[in-house]
Amino acid sequence: MAELSAESGIPVATIKYYLREGLLPAGERTSPNQARYGEEHVRRLKLIRALVEVGGLSVATVREVVAAVESDQAAYKVLGVMQGALTGSAVDVSDEDREWATGLLGALAREHGWKFEDDNPVAGMLVGTVCAIRALGHQALLDQLGRYADVADRIALADLDTIDAVGSMDRIVEAAVVGTVLGDRLFAGLRRLAQAAETARRYSEW
Amino acid sequence: MAELSAESGIPVATIKYYLREGLLPAGERTSPNQARYGEEHVRRLKLIRALVEVGGLSVATVREVVAAVESDQAAYKVLGVMQGALTGSAVDVSDEDREWATGLLGALAREHGWKFEDDNPVAGMLVGTVCAIRALGHQALLDQLGRYADVADRIALADLDTIDAVGSMDRIVEAAVVGTVLGDRLFAGLRRLAQAAETARRYSEW
């Protein structure tokens, strides 16, 4: 374990915590107080740490995502589990609000050639989000939905080019996890920098 | 409090929890077991709930954001506090990694006319994120940085148009909070739908 810590740059206490929490598979035991860890453990450790510390995911969410990555399910199923875990539980909305939001988002999806299905956790999250924005009276944000959707199409092309560049299938799933969790953070940060610059341009006194 | 609950649609137990946690200012006490709550309480309650339940922020982060919104500081200072609270603490990176990441991101920022300063929490978050992506070996994601930055510029224009559409100054700060927290969720969701559609286009067997 000391070697695993040195190799990955992650403290022994943190590794023990990840093992206890079931995020990292146990090493191959070679004596009562020694175990062998391989390259895969080092990779997995780095992935877990990135998801927890940089991506800000909870240990419970990482456990779900890691279990899906390790399973023998088809890649699209793994990605579905990951999206569900990342999206969180849906927020309660009234039937009237749901109908309005589904109409708004469904029309947008059709325009962009996207699927918008009730049982998709992402669709549920979007319904809750647009309802909350409307309840807060921020119609101006909803007025920009079309522009946000155009930008989403553009960024999805870059996202998929990233995935295409990865050769092997098991690395593709990992790349999608990294691209989703860290890619969202990365883009959120760039968006902040661009917003700050645009704010300075428009409101020079800020 | 029963009326406040009916008006806001938020259970009394949740309102009491927000009061205890210091997220919501106390009402004006009119008798030992009655207090008067105004329109502002209803607004604030809806905002808190949206940030916690839809935005997924911790109660501690919401407390920081709300205190900043309520303070008499200049809008840009409030937005700075909010960005710091949302961005979280910086991740440790080695000096060598930091130098590499700062070089990469600094060049990108210059190209786009953005400020990239060491003491900016967003800059710290971006440094940690690109270092984690590199450590995981996902260079393909970093190869797309330029495209992500172009898209960030486009979305920042839509974001600022949203803010411009808000009239009064105290609503501007709230609009920026909503636009940042819920706007990020909204865009992340649209990005997922666009990715799914593009995935289906490229890998029809998925």
Short mmCIF file of C-alpha atoms in Angstrom, two decimals:
data_model
loop_
_atom_site.label_atom_id
_atom_site.label_comp_id
_atom_site.label_asym_id
_atom_site.label_seq_id
_atom_site.Cartn_x
_atom_site.Cartn_y
_atom_site.Cartn_z
CA MET A 1 0.00 0.00 0.00
CA ALA A 2 2.92 2.34 0.66
CA GLU A 3 4.04 1.79 -2.93
CA LEU A 4 0.52 2.36 -4.25
CA SER A 5 0.48 5.64 -2.34
CA ALA A 6 3.87 6.69 -3.72
CA GLU A 7 2.89 5.72 -7.27
CA SER A 8 -0.47 7.51 -7.23
CA GLY A 9 0.52 10.44 -5.01
CA ILE A 10 -2.49 9.73 -2.77
CA PRO A 11 -2.05 9.40 1.03
CA VAL A 12 -2.40 5.91 2.56
CA ALA A 13 -5.24 7.11 4.80
CA THR A 14 -7.21 8.25 1.74
CA ILE A 15 -6.59 4.94 -0.04
CA LYS A 16 -7.82 3.02 3.04
CA TYR A 17 -10.92 5.21 3.10
CA TYR A 18 -11.67 4.49 -0.57
CA LEU A 19 -11.16 0.73 0.06
CA ARG A 20 -13.52 0.83 3.07
CA GLU A 21 -16.12 2.73 1.07
CA GLY A 22 -15.97 0.14 -1.70
CA LEU A 23 -14.70 2.57 -4.34
CA LEU A 24 -11.47 0.66 -4.93
CA PRO A 25 -11.27 -3.14 -5.28
CA ALA A 26 -9.05 -4.90 -2.71
CA GLY A 27 -5.57 -5.90 -3.81
CA GLU A 28 -4.48 -9.50 -4.21
CA ARG A 29 -3.51 -10.60 -0.70
CA THR A 30 0.04 -12.03 -0.59
CA SER A 31 0.49 -12.29 3.21
CA PRO A 32 -1.64 -11.37 6.26
CA ASN A 33 -0.59 -7.74 6.10
CA GLN A 34 0.48 -7.33 2.49
CA ALA A 35 -1.46 -7.10 -0.74
CA ARG A 36 -0.46 -6.64 -4.35
CA TYR A 37 -1.90 -3.72 -6.29
CA GLY A 38 -1.55 -3.32 -10.04
CA GLU A 39 -1.55 -0.59 -12.66
CA GLU A 40 -5.35 -0.73 -12.70
CA HIS A 41 -5.44 0.24 -9.02
CA VAL A 42 -3.29 3.28 -9.72
CA ARG A 43 -5.56 4.34 -12.59
CA ARG A 44 -8.70 3.76 -10.58
CA LEU A 45 -7.32 5.71 -7.62
CA LYS A 46 -6.54 8.70 -9.80
CA LEU A 47 -10.01 8.55 -11.34
CA ILE A 48 -11.73 8.37 -7.93
CA ARG A 49 -9.72 11.25 -6.58
CA ALA A 50 -10.45 13.39 -9.63
CA LEU A 51 -14.19 12.70 -9.38
CA VAL A 52 -14.30 13.43 -5.63
CA GLU A 53 -11.84 16.28 -5.24
CA VAL A 54 -12.01 18.03 -8.58
CA GLY A 55 -15.44 17.00 -9.80
CA GLY A 56 -17.03 17.53 -6.38
CA LEU A 57 -19.03 14.27 -6.52
CA SER A 58 -20.14 12.57 -3.32
CA VAL A 59 -18.58 9.23 -2.38
CA ALA A 60 -21.99 7.60 -2.90
CA THR A 61 -22.23 8.93 -6.46
CA VAL A 62 -18.67 7.86 -7.26
CA ARG A 63 -19.46 4.36 -5.94
CA GLU A 64 -22.41 4.11 -8.32
CA VAL A 65 -20.40 5.43 -11.27
CA VAL A 66 -17.41 3.16 -10.59
CA ALA A 67 -19.65 0.10 -10.22
CA ALA A 68 -21.20 0.88 -13.61
CA VAL A 69 -17.80 1.40 -15.24
CA GLU A 70 -16.66 -1.98 -13.88
CA SER A 71 -19.76 -3.88 -14.91
CA ASP A 72 -19.93 -5.83 -18.14
CA GLN A 73 -22.89 -3.85 -19.36
CA ALA A 74 -22.93 -2.23 -22.77
CA ALA A 75 -21.27 1.19 -22.88
CA TYR A 76 -24.51 3.08 -23.49
CA LYS A 77 -26.04 1.45 -20.39
CA VAL A 78 -23.03 2.43 -18.28
CA LEU A 79 -23.33 5.98 -19.55
CA GLY A 80 -27.03 5.94 -18.69
CA VAL A 81 -26.27 4.89 -15.09
CA MET A 82 -23.63 7.57 -14.87
CA GLN A 83 -25.98 10.26 -16.15
CA GLY A 84 -28.63 9.15 -13.67
CA ALA A 85 -26.15 9.22 -10.78
CA LEU A 86 -24.82 12.63 -11.76
CA THR A 87 -28.22 14.15 -12.41
CA GLY A 88 -29.59 13.36 -8.96
CA SER A 89 -33.18 12.82 -8.03
CA ALA A 90 -35.91 14.76 -9.78
CA VAL A 91 -37.52 17.70 -8.02
CA ASP A 92 -41.27 17.64 -7.39
CA VAL A 93 -43.24 19.89 -9.71
CA SER A 94 -47.01 20.33 -10.10
CA ASP A 95 -48.79 18.63 -13.00
CA GLU A 96 -49.48 22.00 -14.56
CA ASP A 97 -45.82 23.05 -14.33
CA ARG A 98 -44.69 19.70 -15.71
CA GLU A 99 -46.98 20.02 -18.70
CA TRP A 100 -45.74 23.53 -19.45
CA ALA A 101 -42.06 22.55 -19.08
CA THR A 102 -42.44 19.38 -21.13
CA GLY A 103 -44.07 21.38 -23.92
CA LEU A 104 -41.31 23.99 -23.88
CA LEU A 105 -38.42 21.52 -23.75
CA GLY A 106 -40.03 18.98 -26.07
CA ALA A 107 -40.42 21.61 -28.79
CA LEU A 108 -36.79 22.67 -28.34
CA ALA A 109 -35.63 19.04 -28.51
CA ARG A 110 -37.58 18.39 -31.72
CA GLU A 111 -36.07 21.49 -33.30
CA HIS A 112 -32.56 20.20 -32.49
CA GLY A 113 -33.15 16.54 -33.29
CA TRP A 114 -32.78 15.48 -29.65
CA LYS A 115 -34.76 12.81 -27.85
CA PHE A 116 -36.77 14.08 -24.89
CA GLU A 117 -38.32 11.16 -23.03
CA ASP A 118 -40.13 11.21 -19.71
CA ASP A 119 -38.08 8.40 -18.17
CA ASN A 120 -34.74 10.07 -18.93
CA PRO A 121 -33.24 11.49 -15.71
CA VAL A 122 -31.76 14.39 -17.67
CA ALA A 123 -35.23 15.30 -18.95
CA GLY A 124 -36.53 15.22 -15.36
CA MET A 125 -33.71 17.46 -14.20
CA LEU A 126 -34.37 19.94 -17.00
CA VAL A 127 -38.09 20.05 -16.20
CA GLY A 128 -37.30 20.84 -12.54
CA THR A 129 -34.77 23.48 -13.53
CA VAL A 130 -36.96 25.44 -15.97
CA CYS A 131 -39.87 25.31 -13.48
CA ALA A 132 -37.62 26.72 -10.73
CA ILE A 133 -36.38 29.48 -13.05
CA ARG A 134 -39.95 30.43 -13.95
CA ALA A 135 -41.10 30.33 -10.30
CA LEU A 136 -38.31 32.77 -9.45
CA GLY A 137 -39.53 35.11 -12.18
CA HIS A 138 -36.40 34.91 -14.33
CA GLN A 139 -38.15 34.70 -17.68
CA ALA A 140 -35.17 36.46 -19.29
CA LEU A 141 -33.09 33.32 -18.72
CA LEU A 142 -35.70 31.13 -20.40
CA ASP A 143 -35.84 33.55 -23.33
CA GLN A 144 -32.25 32.48 -24.08
CA LEU A 145 -33.08 28.74 -24.26
CA GLY A 146 -32.74 28.66 -28.06
CA ARG A 147 -29.26 30.18 -27.93
CA TYR A 148 -28.22 27.81 -25.14
CA ALA A 149 -29.45 24.90 -27.24
CA ASP A 150 -27.44 26.07 -30.26
CA VAL A 151 -24.33 26.27 -28.10
CA ALA A 152 -25.08 22.81 -26.64
CA ASP A 153 -25.07 21.36 -30.16
CA ARG A 154 -21.69 22.92 -30.83
CA ILE A 155 -20.12 21.71 -27.62
CA ALA A 156 -21.51 18.19 -28.10
CA LEU A 157 -19.54 17.96 -31.36
CA ALA A 158 -16.33 18.76 -29.47
CA ASP A 159 -17.30 16.28 -26.72
CA LEU A 160 -17.84 13.46 -29.17
CA ASP A 161 -14.61 14.26 -31.03
CA THR A 162 -12.88 13.76 -27.66
CA ILE A 163 -14.54 10.38 -27.25
CA ASP A 164 -13.75 9.38 -30.83
CA ALA A 165 -10.06 10.06 -30.18
CA VAL A 166 -10.00 7.32 -27.50
CA GLY A 167 -9.15 3.93 -28.92
CA SER A 168 -10.28 1.05 -26.71
CA MET A 169 -13.80 0.43 -25.48
CA ASP A 170 -13.12 0.36 -21.73
CA ARG A 171 -11.18 3.60 -22.03
CA ILE A 172 -14.14 5.10 -23.91
CA VAL A 173 -16.41 4.68 -20.91
CA GLU A 174 -13.79 6.19 -18.61
CA ALA A 175 -13.25 9.03 -21.08
CA ALA A 176 -16.98 9.72 -21.09
CA VAL A 177 -17.02 9.83 -17.28
CA VAL A 178 -14.04 12.18 -17.19
CA GLY A 179 -15.43 14.24 -20.06
CA THR A 180 -18.78 14.60 -18.33
CA VAL A 181 -17.62 15.35 -14.79
CA LEU A 182 -14.38 17.25 -15.40
CA GLY A 183 -15.52 18.52 -18.80
CA ASP A 184 -18.52 20.22 -17.16
CA ARG A 185 -16.22 21.82 -14.55
CA LEU A 186 -13.79 22.89 -17.25
CA PHE A 187 -16.50 24.50 -19.32
CA ALA A 188 -18.15 26.13 -16.29
CA GLY A 189 -14.78 27.74 -15.45
CA LEU A 190 -14.20 29.00 -18.98
CA ARG A 191 -17.77 30.35 -19.02
CA ARG A 192 -17.00 32.29 -15.81
CA LEU A 193 -13.88 33.85 -17.34
CA ALA A 194 -15.79 34.78 -20.50
CA GLN A 195 -18.66 36.22 -18.43
CA ALA A 196 -16.24 38.34 -16.40
CA ALA A 197 -14.67 39.72 -19.58
CA GLU A 198 -18.06 40.45 -21.14
CA THR A 199 -19.25 42.08 -17.90
CA ALA A 200 -16.21 44.36 -17.89
CA ARG A 201 -16.93 45.27 -21.51
CA ARG A 202 -20.58 46.15 -20.87
CA TYR A 203 -20.36 47.66 -17.39
CA SER A 204 -16.97 49.27 -17.30
CA GLU A 205 -17.49 50.53 -13.75
CA TRP A 206 -17.71 46.96 -12.39
CA MET B 1 -45.61 30.65 9.25
CA ALA B 2 -48.51 28.54 7.98
CA GLU B 3 -49.34 31.34 5.53
CA LEU B 4 -45.71 31.64 4.46
CA SER B 5 -45.73 27.92 3.78
CA ALA B 6 -48.96 28.11 1.77
CA GLU B 7 -47.74 31.12 -0.21
CA SER B 8 -44.32 29.64 -1.04
CA GLY B 9 -45.40 26.01 -1.35
CA ILE B 10 -42.61 25.00 1.03
CA PRO B 11 -43.36 22.80 4.09
CA VAL B 12 -43.24 24.45 7.53
CA ALA B 13 -40.54 22.00 8.69
CA THR B 14 -38.31 23.07 5.78
CA ILE B 15 -38.89 26.75 6.52
CA LYS B 16 -37.95 26.17 10.19
CA TYR B 17 -34.81 24.37 9.07
CA TYR B 18 -33.81 27.30 6.82
CA LEU B 19 -34.48 29.75 9.69
CA ARG B 20 -32.35 27.66 12.09
CA GLU B 21 -29.55 27.43 9.56
CA GLY B 22 -29.56 31.20 9.13
CA LEU B 23 -30.57 31.10 5.45
CA LEU B 24 -33.76 33.05 6.00
CA PRO B 25 -34.06 36.16 8.18
CA ALA B 26 -36.51 35.90 11.08
CA GLY B 27 -39.92 37.48 10.63
CA GLU B 28 -41.08 40.53 12.57
CA ARG B 29 -42.37 39.12 15.88
CA THR B 30 -45.95 40.24 16.59
CA SER B 31 -46.70 37.98 19.59
CA PRO B 32 -44.81 35.26 21.49
CA ASN B 33 -45.75 32.63 18.92
CA GLN B 34 -46.50 34.67 15.83
CA ALA B 35 -44.29 36.52 13.38
CA ARG B 36 -44.99 38.55 10.28
CA TYR B 37 -43.32 37.53 7.05
CA GLY B 38 -43.36 39.69 3.94
CA GLU B 39 -43.08 39.32 0.17
CA GLU B 40 -39.30 39.32 0.52
CA HIS B 41 -39.45 36.18 2.68
CA VAL B 42 -41.45 34.39 0.01
CA ARG B 43 -38.94 35.39 -2.68
CA ARG B 44 -35.97 34.43 -0.52
CA LEU B 45 -37.53 31.06 0.33
CA LYS B 46 -38.05 30.23 -3.33
CA LEU B 47 -34.48 31.24 -4.10
CA ILE B 48 -33.04 29.11 -1.28
CA ARG B 49 -35.06 26.10 -2.28
CA ALA B 50 -34.03 26.44 -5.92
CA LEU B 51 -30.34 26.69 -4.97
CA VAL B 52 -30.52 23.70 -2.60
CA GLU B 53 -32.92 21.35 -4.36
CA VAL B 54 -32.43 22.19 -8.01
CA GLY B 55 -28.92 23.67 -7.97
CA GLY B 56 -27.62 21.00 -5.59
CA LEU B 57 -25.71 23.51 -3.43
CA SER B 58 -24.91 22.68 0.19
CA VAL B 59 -26.64 24.64 2.93
CA ALA B 60 -23.25 26.13 3.88
CA THR B 61 -22.70 27.42 0.34
CA VAL B 62 -26.21 28.86 0.14
CA ARG B 63 -25.63 30.64 3.47
CA GLU B 64 -22.50 32.28 2.06
CA VAL B 65 -24.22 33.27 -1.18
CA VAL B 66 -27.31 34.64 0.56
CA ALA B 67 -25.21 36.68 3.01
CA ALA B 68 -23.37 38.21 0.06
CA VAL B 69 -26.60 38.98 -1.80
CA GLU B 70 -27.95 40.71 1.33
CA SER B 71 -24.84 42.72 2.03
CA ASP B 72 -24.48 46.29 0.87
CA GLN B 73 -21.36 45.49 -1.09
CA ALA B 74 -20.99 46.49 -4.72
CA ALA B 75 -22.54 44.00 -7.16
CA TYR B 76 -19.20 42.86 -8.55
CA LYS B 77 -17.99 42.04 -5.01
CA VAL B 78 -21.11 40.02 -4.31
CA LEU B 79 -20.61 38.14 -7.55
CA GLY B 80 -17.00 37.49 -6.56
CA VAL B 81 -18.08 35.99 -3.22
CA MET B 82 -20.64 33.88 -5.02
CA GLN B 83 -18.12 32.59 -7.53
CA GLY B 84 -15.72 31.76 -4.71
CA ALA B 85 -18.43 29.90 -2.77
CA LEU B 86 -19.56 27.99 -5.84
CA THR B 87 -16.09 27.14 -7.01
CA GLY B 88 -15.02 25.49 -3.78
CA SER B 89 -11.52 25.17 -2.43
CA ALA B 90 -8.62 24.74 -4.80
CA VAL B 91 -7.07 21.31 -5.25
CA ASP B 92 -3.39 20.83 -4.43
CA VAL B 93 -1.17 20.55 -7.48
CA SER B 94 2.61 20.34 -7.73
CA ASP B 95 4.58 23.47 -8.68
CA GLU B 96 5.49 21.89 -11.99
CA ASP B 97 1.87 21.06 -12.79
CA ARG B 98 0.76 24.53 -11.77
CA GLU B 99 3.30 26.16 -14.05
CA TRP B 100 2.24 24.02 -16.99
CA ALA B 101 -1.50 24.63 -16.38
CA THR B 102 -1.03 28.36 -15.86
CA GLY B 103 0.88 28.59 -19.11
CA LEU B 104 -1.79 26.67 -21.02
CA LEU B 105 -4.76 28.55 -19.57
CA GLY B 106 -3.03 31.94 -19.53
CA ALA B 107 -2.34 31.70 -23.27
CA LEU B 108 -5.96 30.71 -23.91
CA ALA B 109 -7.22 33.62 -21.78
CA ARG B 110 -5.02 36.12 -23.63
CA GLU B 111 -6.30 34.85 -26.96
CA HIS B 112 -9.90 35.40 -25.80
CA GLY B 113 -9.35 38.70 -23.99
CA TRP B 114 -10.07 37.14 -20.58
CA LYS B 115 -8.32 37.94 -17.32
CA PHE B 116 -6.53 35.01 -15.74
CA GLU B 117 -5.24 35.97 -12.31
CA ASP B 118 -3.69 33.73 -9.67
CA ASP B 119 -5.96 34.94 -6.86
CA ASN B 120 -9.16 34.27 -8.81
CA PRO B 121 -10.89 31.14 -7.41
CA VAL B 122 -12.12 30.25 -10.89
CA ALA B 123 -8.53 30.27 -12.16
CA GLY B 124 -7.53 27.97 -9.28
CA MET B 125 -10.37 25.60 -10.10
CA LEU B 126 -9.40 25.51 -13.78
CA VAL B 127 -5.76 24.79 -12.92
CA GLY B 128 -6.83 21.84 -10.73
CA THR B 129 -9.20 20.56 -13.41
CA VAL B 130 -6.75 20.57 -16.34
CA CYS B 131 -4.06 18.98 -14.12
CA ALA B 132 -6.48 16.18 -13.15
CA ILE B 133 -7.44 15.63 -16.79
CA ARG B 134 -3.78 15.39 -17.79
CA ALA B 135 -2.94 13.06 -14.87
CA LEU B 136 -5.72 10.74 -16.05
CA GLY B 137 -4.20 10.69 -19.53
CA HIS B 138 -7.15 12.34 -21.28
CA GLN B 139 -5.15 14.61 -23.52
CA ALA B 140 -7.92 14.40 -26.14
CA LEU B 141 -10.13 16.48 -23.84
CA LEU B 142 -7.44 19.15 -23.47
CA ASP B 143 -7.01 19.21 -27.25
CA GLN B 144 -10.54 20.63 -27.42
CA LEU B 145 -9.81 23.55 -25.08
CA GLY B 146 -9.85 26.08 -27.91
CA ARG B 147 -13.27 24.96 -29.09
CA TYR B 148 -14.62 25.00 -25.54
CA ALA B 149 -13.30 28.53 -25.13
CA ASP B 150 -15.01 29.67 -28.36
CA VAL B 151 -18.29 28.21 -27.11
CA ALA B 152 -17.75 29.87 -23.69
CA ASP B 153 -17.52 33.26 -25.42
CA ARG B 154 -20.80 32.62 -27.22
CA ILE B 155 -22.67 31.49 -24.13
CA ALA B 156 -21.34 34.44 -22.10
CA LEU B 157 -23.04 36.79 -24.59
CA ALA B 158 -26.38 35.06 -23.95
CA ASP B 159 -25.70 35.12 -20.17
CA LEU B 160 -25.05 38.85 -20.17
CA ASP B 161 -28.09 39.54 -22.34
CA THR B 162 -30.12 37.80 -19.62
CA ILE B 163 -28.60 40.04 -16.97
CA ASP B 164 -29.12 43.15 -19.12
CA ALA B 165 -32.83 42.34 -19.36
CA VAL B 166 -33.18 42.68 -15.57
CA GLY B 167 -34.03 46.19 -14.52
CA SER B 168 -33.19 46.93 -10.88
CA MET B 169 -29.80 46.51 -9.25
CA ASP B 170 -30.77 44.16 -6.41
CA ARG B 171 -32.57 41.94 -8.90
CA ILE B 172 -29.44 41.92 -11.05
CA VAL B 173 -27.44 40.20 -8.31
CA GLU B 174 -30.18 37.64 -7.78
CA ALA B 175 -30.44 37.12 -11.53
CA ALA B 176 -26.70 36.48 -11.68
CA VAL B 177 -26.97 33.91 -8.86
CA VAL B 178 -29.88 32.16 -10.56
CA GLY B 179 -28.19 32.41 -13.96
CA THR B 180 -24.99 30.91 -12.59
CA VAL B 181 -26.42 28.08 -10.50
CA LEU B 182 -29.53 27.14 -12.46
CA GLY B 183 -28.08 28.34 -15.77
CA ASP B 184 -25.17 25.88 -15.37
CA ARG B 185 -27.63 23.05 -14.63
CA LEU B 186 -29.80 24.06 -17.57
CA PHE B 187 -26.88 24.10 -19.96
CA ALA B 188 -25.44 20.83 -18.59
CA GLY B 189 -28.80 19.18 -19.27
CA LEU B 190 -29.06 20.52 -22.82
CA ARG B 191 -25.47 19.41 -23.42
CA ARG B 192 -26.41 15.86 -22.30
CA LEU B 193 -29.36 15.76 -24.75
CA ALA B 194 -27.17 17.06 -27.57
CA GLN B 195 -24.42 14.52 -26.70
CA ALA B 196 -26.94 11.67 -26.74
CA ALA B 197 -28.21 12.73 -30.17
CA GLU B 198 -24.68 13.08 -31.55
CA THR B 199 -23.70 9.71 -30.04
CA ALA B 200 -26.66 8.05 -31.77
CA ARG B 201 -25.63 9.71 -35.04
CA ARG B 202 -22.02 8.50 -34.83
CA TYR B 203 -22.49 5.09 -33.19
CA SER B 204 -25.82 3.92 -34.44
CA GLU B 205 -25.57 0.66 -32.48
CA TRP B 206 -25.60 2.51 -29.13
#
